[in-house]
CSV table of C-alpha atoms and ligand atoms in Angstrom, one decimal:
chain,number,residue,atom,x,y,z
S,1,MET,CA,115.6,72.0,-37.4
S,2,THR,CA,115.1,69.6,-34.5
S,3,ASN,CA,111.4,69.1,-34.6
S,4,ALA,CA,110.0,65.6,-35.3
S,5,LEU,CA,108.4,66.6,-38.6
S,6,SER,CA,111.6,68.1,-40.1
S,7,LYS,CA,113.5,65.0,-39.0
S,8,LEU,CA,111.1,62.7,-40.7
S,9,LEU,CA,111.1,64.8,-43.9
S,10,GLN,CA,114.9,64.4,-44.0
S,11,THR,CA,114.7,60.6,-44.1
S,12,ARG,CA,111.5,60.0,-46.1
S,13,ASP,CA,110.3,61.2,-49.5
S,14,TRP,CA,106.6,60.8,-48.6
S,15,LEU,CA,104.7,60.8,-45.4
S,16,LEU,CA,101.2,59.6,-44.7
S,17,ALA,CA,99.0,62.0,-42.7
S,18,ASP,CA,95.7,61.0,-41.2
S,19,GLY,CA,92.1,61.1,-42.5
S,20,ALA,CA,88.9,62.7,-41.3
S,21,THR,CA,88.3,63.8,-37.7
S,22,GLY,CA,84.6,64.6,-37.9
S,23,THR,CA,83.6,61.6,-40.0
S,24,ASN,CA,85.3,59.2,-37.6
S,25,LEU,CA,84.0,60.9,-34.5
S,26,PHE,CA,80.4,60.8,-35.9
S,27,ASN,CA,80.9,57.1,-36.3
S,28,MET,CA,81.7,57.0,-32.6
S,29,GLY,CA,78.5,58.8,-31.6
S,30,LEU,CA,79.3,62.5,-31.9
S,31,GLU,CA,76.1,64.3,-32.8
S,32,SER,CA,76.1,67.0,-35.4
S,33,GLY,CA,76.2,70.4,-33.6
S,34,ASP,CA,78.3,69.0,-30.7
S,35,ALA,CA,81.7,70.5,-30.2
S,36,PRO,CA,84.1,67.6,-30.8
S,37,GLU,CA,86.8,69.3,-28.6
S,38,LEU,CA,84.6,68.7,-25.5
S,39,TRP,CA,85.2,65.0,-26.0
S,40,ASN,CA,88.9,65.5,-25.2
S,41,ASP,CA,87.8,66.0,-21.6
S,42,MET,CA,84.6,63.9,-21.5
S,43,HIS,CA,85.6,60.9,-23.6
S,44,PRO,CA,89.5,60.8,-23.8
S,45,GLU,CA,89.4,57.1,-24.5
S,46,ARG,CA,87.5,57.8,-27.8
S,47,ILE,CA,90.1,60.4,-28.8
S,48,THR,CA,92.8,57.9,-28.0
S,49,LYS,CA,90.9,55.5,-30.3
S,50,LEU,CA,90.6,58.1,-33.1
S,51,TYR,CA,94.4,58.8,-33.1
S,52,SER,CA,95.3,55.1,-32.7
S,53,MET,CA,93.2,54.1,-35.7
S,54,ALA,CA,95.1,56.5,-37.9
S,55,VAL,CA,98.5,55.3,-36.6
S,56,ASP,CA,97.5,51.6,-36.9
S,57,ALA,CA,96.5,52.3,-40.5
S,58,GLY,CA,100.0,53.6,-41.2
S,59,SER,CA,99.8,57.3,-40.7
S,60,ASP,CA,103.1,59.0,-39.8
S,61,ILE,CA,101.3,62.2,-38.8
S,62,PHE,CA,98.0,62.7,-37.1
S,63,LEU,CA,96.1,65.8,-36.3
S,64,THR,CA,94.8,66.5,-32.8
S,65,ASN,CA,91.1,66.9,-32.0
S,66,SER,CA,91.3,70.7,-31.7
S,67,PHE,CA,90.1,72.0,-35.1
S,68,GLY,CA,87.4,74.1,-33.5
S,69,GLY,CA,89.3,74.5,-30.3
S,70,ASN,CA,89.8,78.3,-30.5
S,71,ALA,CA,87.9,80.8,-28.3
S,72,ALA,CA,85.9,82.1,-31.2
S,73,ARG,CA,84.5,78.7,-32.2
S,74,LEU,CA,84.1,77.4,-28.7
S,75,LYS,CA,82.0,80.5,-27.8
S,76,LEU,CA,79.2,78.9,-29.8
S,77,HIS,CA,79.2,76.1,-27.2
S,78,GLY,CA,79.7,78.4,-24.2
S,79,ALA,CA,83.2,77.1,-23.8
S,80,GLU,CA,85.3,80.0,-24.9
S,81,LYS,CA,87.3,80.0,-21.7
S,82,ARG,CA,88.4,76.5,-22.3
S,83,ALA,CA,90.3,77.0,-25.5
S,84,ARG,CA,93.8,76.5,-24.0
S,85,GLU,CA,92.8,73.6,-21.8
S,86,LEU,CA,90.9,71.6,-24.4
S,87,SER,CA,93.7,72.1,-26.9
S,88,ARG,CA,96.3,71.1,-24.3
S,89,ILE,CA,94.3,67.8,-23.6
S,90,SER,CA,94.0,67.0,-27.3
S,91,ALA,CA,97.7,67.2,-27.6
S,92,GLU,CA,98.4,65.3,-24.3
S,93,ILE,CA,96.3,62.4,-25.6
S,94,GLY,CA,98.2,62.6,-28.9
S,95,ARG,CA,101.6,62.6,-27.2
S,96,ASP,CA,100.7,59.4,-25.3
S,97,VAL,CA,99.6,57.6,-28.5
S,98,ALA,CA,102.6,58.7,-30.4
S,99,ASP,CA,105.1,57.8,-27.7
S,100,SER,CA,103.7,54.3,-27.3
S,101,ARG,CA,104.8,53.4,-30.8
S,102,ASP,CA,108.2,52.1,-31.9
S,103,ARG,CA,108.4,54.3,-35.0
S,104,PRO,CA,108.4,58.1,-35.1
S,105,ILE,CA,104.9,59.6,-35.2
S,106,VAL,CA,104.2,63.3,-35.5
S,107,VAL,CA,101.6,64.9,-33.3
S,108,ALA,CA,100.2,67.9,-35.2
S,109,GLY,CA,98.2,70.3,-33.3
S,110,SER,CA,95.1,71.1,-35.4
S,111,VAL,CA,94.1,74.7,-35.6
S,112,GLY,CA,91.0,75.5,-37.7
S,113,PRO,CA,89.6,78.9,-38.7
S,114,THR,CA,88.0,81.2,-36.2
S,115,GLY,CA,84.8,81.1,-38.2
S,116,GLU,CA,84.7,84.9,-38.3
S,117,ILE,CA,85.3,87.3,-41.1
S,118,MET,CA,88.5,89.3,-40.7
S,119,ALA,CA,88.8,93.1,-41.1
S,120,PRO,CA,88.4,95.1,-43.3
S,121,MET,CA,85.5,93.0,-44.6
S,122,GLY,CA,84.4,91.6,-41.2
S,123,ALA,CA,84.7,92.5,-37.6
S,124,LEU,CA,87.6,90.3,-36.5
S,125,THR,CA,90.8,92.5,-36.2
S,126,HIS,CA,94.2,91.2,-36.9
S,127,GLU,CA,95.3,91.7,-33.3
S,128,LEU,CA,92.4,89.7,-31.9
S,129,ALA,CA,92.9,86.9,-34.4
S,130,VAL,CA,96.6,86.6,-33.4
S,131,GLU,CA,95.5,86.5,-29.8
S,132,ILE,CA,93.0,83.8,-30.4
S,133,PHE,CA,95.5,81.6,-32.4
S,134,HIS,CA,98.2,82.3,-29.8
S,135,GLU,CA,96.1,81.1,-27.0
S,136,GLN,CA,95.3,77.8,-28.8
S,137,ALA,CA,98.9,77.4,-29.9
S,138,ASP,CA,100.1,77.7,-26.3
S,139,GLY,CA,97.7,75.0,-25.2
S,140,LEU,CA,98.8,72.6,-28.0
S,141,LYS,CA,102.4,73.3,-27.2
S,142,GLU,CA,101.9,72.6,-23.4
S,143,GLY,CA,100.2,69.3,-24.4
S,144,GLY,CA,103.2,68.2,-26.3
S,145,ALA,CA,102.3,68.7,-30.0
S,146,ASP,CA,105.4,68.4,-32.3
S,147,VAL,CA,104.1,71.0,-34.8
S,148,LEU,CA,101.0,73.1,-35.2
S,149,TRP,CA,98.8,72.4,-38.2
S,150,LEU,CA,96.6,75.2,-39.5
S,151,GLU,CA,93.9,73.9,-41.8
S,152,THR,CA,90.8,74.7,-43.9
S,153,ILE,CA,91.6,78.4,-44.1
S,154,SER,CA,90.0,80.6,-46.8
S,155,ALA,CA,91.3,84.1,-46.1
S,156,PRO,CA,95.0,85.1,-46.5
S,157,GLU,CA,94.6,87.5,-43.6
S,158,GLU,CA,93.7,84.6,-41.3
S,159,TYR,CA,96.6,82.5,-42.5
S,160,LYS,CA,99.0,85.4,-41.8
S,161,ALA,CA,97.5,86.0,-38.4
S,162,ALA,CA,98.1,82.4,-37.5
S,163,ALA,CA,101.7,82.5,-38.8
S,164,GLU,CA,102.3,85.4,-36.5
S,165,ALA,CA,100.7,83.7,-33.5
S,166,PHE,CA,102.7,80.5,-34.0
S,167,GLU,CA,105.9,82.6,-34.0
S,168,LEU,CA,104.9,84.1,-30.7
S,169,ALA,CA,104.2,80.6,-29.4
S,170,GLY,CA,107.6,79.5,-30.7
S,171,MET,CA,106.2,76.5,-32.6
S,172,PRO,CA,107.0,75.1,-36.0
S,173,TRP,CA,103.9,74.7,-38.2
S,174,CYS,CA,102.3,73.6,-41.3
S,175,GLY,CA,99.3,75.3,-42.9
S,176,THR,CA,96.7,74.3,-45.6
S,177,MET,CA,93.9,76.2,-47.2
S,178,SER,CA,90.6,74.9,-48.6
S,179,PHE,CA,90.1,75.5,-52.3
S,180,ASP,CA,86.4,74.8,-52.5
S,181,THR,CA,85.1,77.5,-54.9
S,182,ALA,CA,85.9,76.6,-58.6
S,183,GLY,CA,89.5,76.0,-57.7
S,184,ARG,CA,89.8,79.0,-55.4
S,185,THR,CA,89.3,79.5,-51.7
S,186,MET,CA,86.0,81.1,-50.6
S,187,MET,CA,88.0,84.3,-50.4
S,188,GLY,CA,89.3,84.0,-53.9
S,189,MET,CA,92.8,82.8,-53.4
S,190,THR,CA,94.3,80.6,-56.1
S,191,SER,CA,97.0,78.0,-55.6
S,192,ALA,CA,99.5,80.4,-57.2
S,193,ASP,CA,98.4,83.2,-54.8
S,194,MET,CA,99.0,80.8,-51.9
S,195,VAL,CA,102.6,80.0,-52.9
S,196,ASN,CA,103.4,83.7,-53.2
S,197,MET,CA,101.8,84.4,-49.8
S,198,VAL,CA,103.6,81.6,-48.1
S,199,ASP,CA,107.0,82.6,-49.6
S,200,GLY,CA,106.5,86.1,-48.3
S,201,LEU,CA,105.8,85.2,-44.7
S,202,ALA,CA,108.2,86.2,-42.0
S,203,ASN,CA,107.5,82.9,-40.2
S,204,PRO,CA,106.8,80.5,-43.1
S,205,PRO,CA,105.4,77.0,-42.5
S,206,LEU,CA,107.5,73.8,-42.8
S,207,ALA,CA,105.0,72.6,-45.3
S,208,PHE,CA,101.9,74.0,-46.9
S,209,GLY,CA,99.1,72.9,-49.1
S,210,ALA,CA,95.5,72.1,-49.5
S,211,ASN,CA,92.9,70.2,-47.5
S,212,CYS,CA,89.2,69.5,-47.8
S,213,GLY,CA,87.6,71.5,-50.6
S,214,VAL,CA,85.5,69.6,-53.1
S,215,GLY,CA,86.7,66.2,-54.3
S,216,ALA,CA,90.0,64.4,-54.6
S,217,SER,CA,90.3,65.5,-58.3
S,218,ASP,CA,90.0,69.2,-57.5
S,219,LEU,CA,92.5,68.9,-54.7
S,220,LEU,CA,95.1,67.4,-57.0
S,221,ARG,CA,94.6,70.1,-59.6
S,222,THR,CA,95.4,72.5,-56.8
S,223,VAL,CA,98.6,70.6,-56.0
S,224,LEU,CA,99.6,70.8,-59.7
S,225,GLY,CA,99.0,74.5,-59.3
S,226,PHE,CA,101.4,74.7,-56.4
S,227,ALA,CA,104.0,72.7,-58.3
S,228,ALA,CA,103.6,74.8,-61.4
S,229,GLN,CA,104.3,77.9,-59.3
S,230,GLY,CA,107.7,76.4,-58.3
S,231,ALA,CA,106.9,75.8,-54.6
S,232,GLU,CA,110.1,75.2,-52.7
S,233,ARG,CA,108.7,73.7,-49.5
S,234,PRO,CA,107.0,70.4,-49.1
S,235,ILE,CA,103.4,70.3,-50.4
S,236,ILE,CA,100.6,68.8,-48.3
S,237,ALA,CA,97.6,67.1,-50.0
S,238,LYS,CA,94.7,66.3,-47.7
S,239,GLY,CA,91.7,65.7,-50.0
S,240,ASN,CA,88.2,64.5,-49.2
S,241,ALA,CA,87.3,60.9,-49.9
S,242,GLY,CA,85.3,61.8,-53.0
S,243,ILE,CA,82.3,64.1,-53.2
S,244,PRO,CA,79.9,64.7,-50.4
S,245,LYS,CA,76.3,63.5,-51.1
S,246,TYR,CA,73.2,63.6,-49.0
S,247,VAL,CA,72.0,60.0,-48.5
S,248,ASP,CA,69.0,59.6,-46.1
S,249,GLY,CA,69.7,62.9,-44.4
S,250,HIS,CA,73.4,62.2,-43.8
S,251,ILE,CA,76.4,63.4,-45.6
S,252,HIS,CA,78.2,60.5,-47.3
S,253,TYR,CA,81.5,60.6,-49.2
S,254,ASP,CA,81.5,58.5,-52.3
S,255,GLY,CA,85.2,57.8,-52.5
S,256,THR,CA,86.1,54.2,-52.0
S,257,PRO,CA,89.4,53.0,-50.3
S,258,ASP,CA,90.6,52.0,-53.7
S,259,LEU,CA,89.9,55.4,-55.2
S,260,MET,CA,91.8,57.0,-52.3
S,261,ALA,CA,94.7,54.7,-52.9
S,262,ASP,CA,94.9,55.9,-56.5
S,263,TYR,CA,94.5,59.5,-55.2
S,264,ALA,CA,97.5,59.0,-52.8
S,265,VAL,CA,99.8,57.8,-55.5
S,266,LEU,CA,98.7,60.5,-57.9
S,267,ALA,CA,99.2,63.1,-55.2
S,268,ARG,CA,102.8,62.0,-54.9
S,269,ASP,CA,103.2,62.1,-58.6
S,270,CYS,CA,101.7,65.6,-58.6
S,271,GLY,CA,104.5,66.7,-56.3
S,272,ALA,CA,102.9,66.3,-52.8
S,273,THR,CA,105.2,65.0,-50.0
S,274,ILE,CA,102.7,64.8,-47.1
S,275,ILE,CA,99.6,63.0,-48.2
S,276,GLY,CA,96.4,62.3,-46.2
S,277,GLY,CA,92.7,62.5,-46.5
S,278,CYS,CA,90.1,64.9,-45.1
S,279,CYS,CA,86.3,64.5,-44.8
S,280,GLY,CA,85.0,60.9,-45.4
S,281,THR,CA,88.5,59.4,-45.0
S,282,THR,CA,88.3,56.4,-42.6
S,283,PRO,CA,91.1,54.1,-41.4
S,284,GLU,CA,90.1,51.7,-44.2
S,285,HIS,CA,90.9,54.4,-46.7
S,286,LEU,CA,94.2,55.1,-45.0
S,287,GLU,CA,95.3,51.5,-45.0
S,288,LYS,CA,94.8,51.3,-48.8
S,289,MET,CA,96.6,54.6,-49.2
S,290,HIS,CA,99.5,53.4,-47.1
S,291,ALA,CA,99.8,50.2,-49.1
S,292,ALA,CA,99.6,52.0,-52.4
S,293,LEU,CA,102.3,54.5,-51.4
S,294,THR,CA,104.5,51.7,-50.2
S,295,THR,CA,104.2,49.3,-53.1
S,296,ARG,CA,103.5,51.3,-56.2
S,297,PRO,CA,106.3,53.1,-58.0
S,298,ARG,CA,106.5,56.8,-58.6
S,299,GLY,CA,105.1,57.9,-62.0
S,300,GLU,CA,105.2,60.9,-64.2
S,301,ARG,CA,103.4,64.0,-63.2
S,302,PRO,CA,99.8,63.3,-64.3
S,303,THR,CA,97.8,65.4,-66.6
S,304,LEU,CA,94.4,66.8,-65.7
S,305,GLU,CA,92.8,64.2,-68.0
S,306,GLN,CA,94.6,61.3,-66.2
S,307,ILE,CA,93.4,62.7,-62.8
S,308,ALA,CA,89.8,63.0,-64.0
S,309,GLU,CA,89.9,59.6,-65.5
S,310,ALA,CA,91.2,58.0,-62.2
S,311,LEU,CA,89.3,60.0,-59.7
S,312,GLY,CA,86.3,61.6,-61.4
S,313,PRO,CA,85.5,64.9,-63.1
S,314,PHE,CA,86.5,68.4,-61.7
S,315,SER,CA,83.9,70.6,-60.2
S,316,SER,CA,84.8,73.5,-62.5
S,317,ALA,CA,86.4,73.9,-65.9
S,318,ALA,CA,89.4,75.9,-64.6
S,319,ASP,CA,91.1,76.6,-61.3
S,320,GLY,CA,91.5,80.3,-61.7
S,321,THR,CA,95.3,80.2,-62.1
S,322,GLY,CA,97.3,81.4,-65.1
S,323,ASP,CA,96.2,82.9,-68.3
S,324,GLU,CA,94.3,81.5,-71.2
S,325,ASP,CA,97.4,79.9,-72.6
S,326,ASP,CA,97.9,77.7,-69.6
S,327,ALA,CA,98.8,74.3,-71.1
S,328,PRO,CA,96.8,71.9,-69.0
S,329,LYS,CA,93.6,73.9,-69.3
S,330,ARG,CA,94.0,74.2,-73.0
S,331,ARG,CA,94.1,70.5,-73.3
S,332,THR,CA,91.0,70.2,-71.2
S,333,ARG,CA,89.2,72.7,-73.3
S,334,ARG,CA,90.1,71.0,-76.6
S,335,ARG,CA,88.9,67.7,-75.3
S,336,ARG,CA,85.6,69.2,-74.4
S,337,GLY,CA,85.5,71.3,-77.5
H,1,ZN,ZN1,87.3,68.1,-44.9
């Protein structure tokens, strides 16, 4: 294992990833409906700023501005032919930022979902999905990404297609799913299902986990689910900064930097090794998370009650894993009972 992430994981017992991409780009003037990836070419200095803000706040890993940089997503903006190019530029900018620092920084090439439903339920075939992911992976590799970073996936078929594509591209990778539907992904995967899927892959990720979803509490319940399943590889926790709320026509995340600091420490206690934020997580949040992870001691694995007390209530009574005798859930039920 000679890639930058594996090296860091050998010397550190936690790593800070980055925060939101969308939220921070909107703060720089991106309009809703615009393709953020076009900014890699149009406004590279803003993308340099986006990455630098995360690194300055203490992040060891940042994700490139290429979440929607696959041909299927870019087609919505008439830019489907630019998938490889825009992904390459996102990583080139990242490489420059990372290499300008005197500590190791991992450039993670972000790969989001295609936005299409895969066969047999939908029209996107496995072969085409692999091709779409492979094209983007090649661009990110050319640009100098250290690893690829699959995120916000709901369907196991799509996760598997990406794993295959990343093998074709010859790139190490990480991959997270979004558990946004009562503890499951939109396509019904539980945290336990994900551990089993990842363990069965021919080209497994270096690290796996959860990103986005509902709030920070739900995300940590999912991490506890990974740990309970006996996950062997490092777990990634990238939760939103609180719960999205509509305020004056804008989506606002109610999680304060102090709340995300608590979240970061609890994520580590839950068993996560790579900890970051997702939507709503700004550099201010990351700074507090970094300080908390650096200065606060590790604690016992928290209970669901302790998580809810610190970060707010869960969005659903259960997370879909286990049977009725599952201990944490039983405690929850009793308390409500
Ligand atoms: Zn998010």
